[in-house]
Amino acid sequence: MSFSSKILDWYHENKRSLPWRKSTDPYKIWLSEIILQQTRVEQGLPYFEKFKATFPTVFDLAKAPADQVMKLWEGLGYYSRARNLHFTAKFIATELNGIFPNTHTAILGLKGVGPYTAAAIASFAFGLPHAVVDGNVFRVLSRVFGIKTPIDTTLGKKEFNQLADTLLAKDKAAVYNQAIMDFGATQCTPANPNCTICPMQKHCTAFSDKLIPVLPIKSKKIKKRDRFFNYLVFKNADTIVLNKRQQKDIWLNLYDFPLVEANSLLSEKELLENEVFQKIIGTQAFTIKKASKPFKQLLTHQKIVAIFWEIELKSALLVNDSSFFEVKQKNINNFAFPKIVDLYFKDKSLYLELF
DNA sequence: AAGACGGGGGA
DNA sequence: TCCCCAGTCTT
């Protein structure tokens, strides 16, 4: 029996029930695939439901304000996905009359859609014979066929893509693509796969060679840098000052506070002497009420520590930065915040003190 | 080719 | 801690 037949048989008995599989509407498929990029199904599910309910059609998404899209995406990470999602919705609505492109080439041309997502949409929505190659597929193929080429190299990508294409059940690309990904996600798992009940066991090179724990191979390792954020939370009556992040950095188009980034968390003395702080505060009267505890957040390439200085102003902040603006405290829920800011807001004692 | 880009969950 | 997750874009 062929590889694809075994995968399809396994899928028939073990498939997961997932909401985006109920539809062949390319808009819904696209939405689900963008959400699922580098994201576990369980984590993405509630976001898919939220977006589907809030934006039933591409036109609804296209006409939504950017802040609303970012707010719905809040907490999911990789926010460029949300920015590109919105951009592409507007493109489809205005340039394509709302008609989702139906060829692999055209789909691949959409912003935010790469090789994986193009193959997924092309096969799931239009039945086109393009093999998906995601993290699951890399793992399954590298193990079953004993491929040691690192998956994060040009050669590795080429090799796995070619193999995936030859294995694809071209007349049932959609179900086969779902099947191999489900197989990778629930049977051929990254750690401790249950090989004793695996239908591929007899044909699995990694199993016979005891290479399950080392395959697939990645060559690159990432280095993290430490960053220290000294956030300035200006309060004046019932308003606080927010900052819209507009520089080329993490969290583009999300909101936080005026920021003094330094090589460490600052003491109060250091903060008062800091040039950036002085530039922001200018000549205004202020009182530092308290500093929060340090909050930590791990990103793929960064380790961030942030403290939040709660500073009372006698009058509205004289804003000298176009990214700064005042907002009523009761309206902060309209803005999308990075996790670490959200954590600060949710911190119980501070929450009570602030609001 | 290498780096940047989030956040959560499992070992 | 480290690794991985229905990857893509920029440099």
PDB file of C-alpha atoms (C1' of nucleotides) in Angstrom, chain A residues 67 70 79 83 225 227-231 242-261 297 299 302 304 306 321-325 335-341, chain B residues 4-7:
ATOM      1  CA  ASP A  67      -7.641  49.022  15.302  1.00  0.00           C
ATOM      2  CA  MET A  70      -5.680  44.378  15.759  1.00  0.00           C
ATOM      3  CA  TYR A  79       0.833  40.751  14.337  1.00  0.00           C
ATOM      4  CA  ARG A  83      -1.893  43.652   9.222  1.00  0.00           C
ATOM      5  CA  ARG A 225      18.715  39.649  23.243  1.00  0.00           C
ATOM      6  CA  ARG A 227      15.660  44.425  26.449  1.00  0.00           C
ATOM      7  CA  PHE A 228      14.607  46.617  29.334  1.00  0.00           C
ATOM      8  CA  PHE A 229      11.479  48.716  29.024  1.00  0.00           C
ATOM      9  CA  ASN A 230      10.837  51.519  31.480  1.00  0.00           C
ATOM     10  CA  TYR A 231       7.266  52.435  30.672  1.00  0.00           C
ATOM     11  CA  LEU A 242      -0.892  55.828  25.251  1.00  0.00           C
ATOM     12  CA  ASN A 243       1.689  55.353  22.532  1.00  0.00           C
ATOM     13  CA  LYS A 244       0.986  53.876  19.140  1.00  0.00           C
ATOM     14  CA  ARG A 245       3.958  51.780  18.096  1.00  0.00           C
ATOM     15  CA  GLN A 246       5.015  52.914  14.650  1.00  0.00           C
ATOM     16  CA  GLN A 247       8.696  52.171  14.426  1.00  0.00           C
ATOM     17  CA  LYS A 248      10.142  49.106  12.756  1.00  0.00           C
ATOM     18  CA  ASP A 249      10.175  46.912  15.824  1.00  0.00           C
ATOM     19  CA  ILE A 250       8.032  44.374  17.587  1.00  0.00           C
ATOM     20  CA  TRP A 251       4.309  45.058  18.023  1.00  0.00           C
ATOM     21  CA  LEU A 252       3.922  47.459  15.093  1.00  0.00           C
ATOM     22  CA  ASN A 253       0.515  49.187  15.254  1.00  0.00           C
ATOM     23  CA  LEU A 254      -0.191  47.974  18.764  1.00  0.00           C
ATOM     24  CA  TYR A 255      -0.382  50.332  21.736  1.00  0.00           C
ATOM     25  CA  ASP A 256       1.712  50.739  24.836  1.00  0.00           C
ATOM     26  CA  PHE A 257       3.053  53.737  26.785  1.00  0.00           C
ATOM     27  CA  PRO A 258       5.774  56.334  26.347  1.00  0.00           C
ATOM     28  CA  LEU A 259       8.903  54.277  26.706  1.00  0.00           C
ATOM     29  CA  VAL A 260      12.380  54.763  28.074  1.00  0.00           C
ATOM     30  CA  GLU A 261      14.341  51.811  26.808  1.00  0.00           C
ATOM     31  CA  GLN A 297       7.972  38.302  28.467  1.00  0.00           C
ATOM     32  CA  LEU A 299       9.712  36.374  22.476  1.00  0.00           C
ATOM     33  CA  GLN A 302      14.041  38.809  22.661  1.00  0.00           C
ATOM     34  CA  ILE A 304      11.839  41.651  27.648  1.00  0.00           C
ATOM     35  CA  ALA A 306       9.342  45.922  31.794  1.00  0.00           C
ATOM     36  CA  ASP A 321       5.627  62.923  20.031  1.00  0.00           C
ATOM     37  CA  SER A 322       2.956  62.336  17.419  1.00  0.00           C
ATOM     38  CA  SER A 323       2.606  58.737  18.561  1.00  0.00           C
ATOM     39  CA  PHE A 324       1.449  59.843  22.014  1.00  0.00           C
ATOM     40  CA  PHE A 325      -2.175  60.633  22.727  1.00  0.00           C
ATOM     41  CA  PHE A 335      -6.865  49.341  21.847  1.00  0.00           C
ATOM     42  CA  ALA A 336      -4.764  46.250  21.236  1.00  0.00           C
ATOM     43  CA  PHE A 337      -1.885  45.838  23.663  1.00  0.00           C
ATOM     44  CA  PRO A 338       1.127  43.539  23.744  1.00  0.00           C
ATOM     45  CA  LYS A 339       0.943  40.735  26.266  1.00  0.00           C
ATOM     46  CA  ILE A 340       3.274  42.396  28.723  1.00  0.00           C
ATOM     47  CA  VAL A 341       1.108  45.536  28.854  1.00  0.00           C
TER      48      VAL A 341
ATOM     49  C1'  DA B   4      12.881  39.177  12.729  1.00  0.00           C
ATOM     50  C1'  DC B   5       8.485  38.473  14.212  1.00  0.00           C
ATOM     51  C1'  DG B   6       4.450  36.495  19.551  1.00  0.00           C
ATOM     52  C1'  DG B   7       2.600  33.815  22.502  1.00  0.00           C
TER      53       DG B   7
END
